[in-house]
Structures are given as C-alpha cells and as structure tokens.
mmCIF file of C-alpha atoms and ligand atoms in Angstrom:
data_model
loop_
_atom_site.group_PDB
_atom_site.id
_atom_site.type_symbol
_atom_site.label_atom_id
_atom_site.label_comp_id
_atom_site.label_asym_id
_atom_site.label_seq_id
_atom_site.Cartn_x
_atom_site.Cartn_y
_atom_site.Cartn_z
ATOM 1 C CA UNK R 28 0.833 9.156 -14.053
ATOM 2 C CA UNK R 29 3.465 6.464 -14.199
ATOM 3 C CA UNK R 30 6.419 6.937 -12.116
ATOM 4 C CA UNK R 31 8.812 4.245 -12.849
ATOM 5 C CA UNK R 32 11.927 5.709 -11.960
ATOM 6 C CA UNK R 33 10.974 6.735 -8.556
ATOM 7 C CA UNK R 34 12.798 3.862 -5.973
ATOM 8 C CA UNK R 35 11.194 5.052 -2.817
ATOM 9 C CA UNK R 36 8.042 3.308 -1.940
ATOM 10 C CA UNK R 37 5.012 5.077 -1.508
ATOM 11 C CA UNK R 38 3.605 5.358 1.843
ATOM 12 C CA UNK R 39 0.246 4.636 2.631
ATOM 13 C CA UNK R 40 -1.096 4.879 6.144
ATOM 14 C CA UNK R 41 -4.224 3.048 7.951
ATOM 15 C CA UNK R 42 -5.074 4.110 11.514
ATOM 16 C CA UNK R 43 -8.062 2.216 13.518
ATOM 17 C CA UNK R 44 -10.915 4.491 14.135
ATOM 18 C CA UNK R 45 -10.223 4.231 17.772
ATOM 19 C CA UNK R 46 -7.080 5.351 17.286
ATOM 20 C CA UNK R 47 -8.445 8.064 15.110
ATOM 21 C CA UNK R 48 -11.254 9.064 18.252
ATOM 22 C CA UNK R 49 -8.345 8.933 20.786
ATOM 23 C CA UNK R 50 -6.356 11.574 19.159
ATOM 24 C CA UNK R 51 -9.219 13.607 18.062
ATOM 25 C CA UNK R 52 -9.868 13.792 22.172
ATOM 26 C CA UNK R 53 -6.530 14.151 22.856
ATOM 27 C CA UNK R 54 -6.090 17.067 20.868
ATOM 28 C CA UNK R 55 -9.309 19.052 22.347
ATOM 29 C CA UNK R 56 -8.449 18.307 26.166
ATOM 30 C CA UNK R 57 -5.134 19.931 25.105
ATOM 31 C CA UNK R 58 -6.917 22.856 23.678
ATOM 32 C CA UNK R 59 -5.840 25.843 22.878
ATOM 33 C CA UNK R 60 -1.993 24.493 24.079
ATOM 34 C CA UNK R 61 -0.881 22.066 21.448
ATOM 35 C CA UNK R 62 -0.949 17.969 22.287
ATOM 36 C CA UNK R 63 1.435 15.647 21.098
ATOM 37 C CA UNK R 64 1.604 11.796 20.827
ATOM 38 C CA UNK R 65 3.575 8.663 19.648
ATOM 39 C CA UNK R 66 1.963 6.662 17.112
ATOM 40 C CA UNK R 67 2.196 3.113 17.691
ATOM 41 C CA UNK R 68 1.913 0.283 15.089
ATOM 42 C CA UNK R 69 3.542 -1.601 12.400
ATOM 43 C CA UNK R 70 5.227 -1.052 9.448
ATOM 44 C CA UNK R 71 5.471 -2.730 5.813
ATOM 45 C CA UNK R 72 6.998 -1.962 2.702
ATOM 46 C CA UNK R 73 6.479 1.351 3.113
ATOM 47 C CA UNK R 74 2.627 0.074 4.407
ATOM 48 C CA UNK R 75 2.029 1.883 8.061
ATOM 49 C CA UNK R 76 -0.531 0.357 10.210
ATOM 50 C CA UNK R 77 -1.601 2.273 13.923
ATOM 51 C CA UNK R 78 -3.233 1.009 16.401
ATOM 52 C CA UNK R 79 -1.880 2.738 19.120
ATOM 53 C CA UNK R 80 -1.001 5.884 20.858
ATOM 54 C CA UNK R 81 1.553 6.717 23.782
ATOM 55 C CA UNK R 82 1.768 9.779 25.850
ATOM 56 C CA UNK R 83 5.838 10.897 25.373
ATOM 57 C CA UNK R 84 7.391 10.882 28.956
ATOM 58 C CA UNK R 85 9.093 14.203 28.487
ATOM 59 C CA UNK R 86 6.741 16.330 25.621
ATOM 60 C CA UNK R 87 7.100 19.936 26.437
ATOM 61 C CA UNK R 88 3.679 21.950 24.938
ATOM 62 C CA UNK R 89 2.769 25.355 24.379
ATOM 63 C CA UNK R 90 0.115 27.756 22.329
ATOM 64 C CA UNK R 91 2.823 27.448 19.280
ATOM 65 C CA UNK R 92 4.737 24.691 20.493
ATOM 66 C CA UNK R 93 4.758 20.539 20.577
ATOM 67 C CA UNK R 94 7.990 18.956 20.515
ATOM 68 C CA UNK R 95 10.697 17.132 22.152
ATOM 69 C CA UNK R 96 13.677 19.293 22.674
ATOM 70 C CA UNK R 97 17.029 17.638 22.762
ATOM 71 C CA UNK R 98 15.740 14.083 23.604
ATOM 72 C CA UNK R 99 15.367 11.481 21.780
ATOM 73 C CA UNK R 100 12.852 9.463 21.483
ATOM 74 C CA UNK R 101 12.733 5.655 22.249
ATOM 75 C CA UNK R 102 14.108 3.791 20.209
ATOM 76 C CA UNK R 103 11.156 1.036 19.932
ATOM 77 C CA UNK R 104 9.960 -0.415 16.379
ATOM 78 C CA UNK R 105 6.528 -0.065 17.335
ATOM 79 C CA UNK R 106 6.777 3.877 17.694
ATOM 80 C CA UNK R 107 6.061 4.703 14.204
ATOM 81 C CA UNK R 108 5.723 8.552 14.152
ATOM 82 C CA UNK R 109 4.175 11.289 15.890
ATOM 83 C CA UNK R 110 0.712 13.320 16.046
ATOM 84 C CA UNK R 111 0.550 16.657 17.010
ATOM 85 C CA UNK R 112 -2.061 19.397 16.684
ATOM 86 C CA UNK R 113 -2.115 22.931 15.606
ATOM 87 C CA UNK R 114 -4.691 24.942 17.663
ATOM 88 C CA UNK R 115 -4.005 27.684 15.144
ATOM 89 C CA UNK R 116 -3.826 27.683 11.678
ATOM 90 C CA UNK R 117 -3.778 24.834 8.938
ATOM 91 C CA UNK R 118 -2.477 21.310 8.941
ATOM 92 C CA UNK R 119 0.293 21.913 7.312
ATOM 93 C CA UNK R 120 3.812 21.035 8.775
ATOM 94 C CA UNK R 121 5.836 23.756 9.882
ATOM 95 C CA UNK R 122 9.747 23.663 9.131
ATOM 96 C CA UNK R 123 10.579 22.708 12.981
ATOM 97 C CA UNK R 124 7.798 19.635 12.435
ATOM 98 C CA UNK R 125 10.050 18.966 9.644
ATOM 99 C CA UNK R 126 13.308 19.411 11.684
ATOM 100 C CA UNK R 127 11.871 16.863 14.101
ATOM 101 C CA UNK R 128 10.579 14.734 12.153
ATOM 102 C CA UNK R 129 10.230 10.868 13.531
ATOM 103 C CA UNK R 130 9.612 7.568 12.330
ATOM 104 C CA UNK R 131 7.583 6.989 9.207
ATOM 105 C CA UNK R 132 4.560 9.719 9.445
ATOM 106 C CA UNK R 133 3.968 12.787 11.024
ATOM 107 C CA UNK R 134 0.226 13.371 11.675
ATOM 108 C CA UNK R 135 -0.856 16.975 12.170
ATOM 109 C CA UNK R 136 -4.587 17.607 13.465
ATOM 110 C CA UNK R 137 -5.682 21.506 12.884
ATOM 111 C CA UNK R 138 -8.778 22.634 15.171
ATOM 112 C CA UNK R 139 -11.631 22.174 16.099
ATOM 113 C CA UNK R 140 -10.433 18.638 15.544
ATOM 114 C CA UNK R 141 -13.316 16.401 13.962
ATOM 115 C CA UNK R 142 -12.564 13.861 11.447
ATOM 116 C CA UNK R 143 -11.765 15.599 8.753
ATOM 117 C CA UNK R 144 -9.161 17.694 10.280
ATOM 118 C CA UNK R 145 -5.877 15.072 10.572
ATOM 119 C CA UNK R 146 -3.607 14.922 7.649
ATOM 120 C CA UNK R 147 -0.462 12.565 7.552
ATOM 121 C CA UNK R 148 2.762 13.634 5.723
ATOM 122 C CA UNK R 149 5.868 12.352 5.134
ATOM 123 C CA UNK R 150 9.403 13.800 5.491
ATOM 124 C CA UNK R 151 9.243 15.588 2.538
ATOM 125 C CA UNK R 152 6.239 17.312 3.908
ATOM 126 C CA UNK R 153 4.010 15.963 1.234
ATOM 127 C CA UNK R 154 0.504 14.682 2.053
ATOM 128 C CA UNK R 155 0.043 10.633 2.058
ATOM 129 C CA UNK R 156 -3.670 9.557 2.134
ATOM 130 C CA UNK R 157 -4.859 7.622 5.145
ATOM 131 C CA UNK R 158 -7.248 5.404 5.496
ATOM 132 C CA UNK R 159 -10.067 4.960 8.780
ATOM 133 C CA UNK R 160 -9.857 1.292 9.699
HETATM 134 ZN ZN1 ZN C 22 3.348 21.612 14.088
#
C-alpha cells in the first residue's frame, strides 16, 4: 500500500545478535522480576542500529514493574531506547511503557525469552520489524 502522504519516516531497527543474546540473558537472570536496559547505538533517517546495552544507574524493578521513576535519563546520543521484559503476559506495551517512552524504540521481551520473543515498537505503540545482524 502506498502511503505518500505520510511525512514521518518509517523506522526500521537492526540489533547485532550479540546484542540480541545479551538481552535475552539479561532478561532470564532477572526472572520472574522484570529487567530493564538502555539500548545503545546509532541512528539514521529514521534507520536504528544497536550494538550495545547499558545497565541504567538508578532502574527500580519489580514482578509488574521496570521503569525509571522521576529521573531522567542521560542525555547521550548513543542511548537510543530502552528494553524491558514482561515476565507475565504478551509483548505488548503497556500504557506506562508508553508514558515512558525513550529515545527511538522501545523493545519489550515476553518470557521464557528465546529469540522469537523481543518485539520493538515505536511511540505509537505499533510494531517495527527488526532485523538480527
Ligand atoms: Zn512493560
């Protein structure tokens, strides 16, 4: 389907498969509490590449909860969104993900974490297709 009159450029997100293994581990050490994580990389015309992942100095985590309440986050170029996981439930991002949404993705890995369970959305909460690089 053509969409001509939409401006906003369409995302599309790449993530090295290391990256990809890191969170995946992340995720299951933080079983059944939920983990959360900067996503480092670079980003393009609406083009996000990550290659990296940083442990947030002040993430507060529980069974239902992964956030940053009332702190910012860096303000650093590189950080180009956030992973968290859901323990429970699907992949899909909750209104407070939405609320606290940061950067350029938001990544959201449902249990029991294996490959196929991280999804990337945008701010919108709609899905944008990643690819393993
Ligand atoms: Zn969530």
């Amino acid at each position: 389907m053509l969409q001509l009159k939409k401006k906003k450029f369409k995302r599309k997100v790449s993530l090295t498969k290391e990256t990809r293994d890191g969170i995946l581990s992340f995720c299951k050490m933080n079983h059944p509490n939920e983990g959360i994580l900067i996503l480092r990389g670079k980003a393009k015309h609406g083009d996000v590449f990550i290659d990296g992942l940083v442990i947030p100095p002040f993430s507060e985590t529980g069974a239902d909860f992964a956030g940053f309440p009332n702190n910012p986050l860096p303000l650093d170029p590189s950080y180009v969104g956030i992973v968290h996981s859901h323990p429970v439930g699907s992949a899909e991002p909750s209104l407070t993900d939405l609320n606290n949404f940061f950067g350029l993705v938001s990544m959201i890995v449902k249990s029991p974490y294996e490959d196929d369970d991280i999804f990337a959305w945008d701010s919108d909460g709609k899905e944008i297709p990643f690819a393993i690089v």
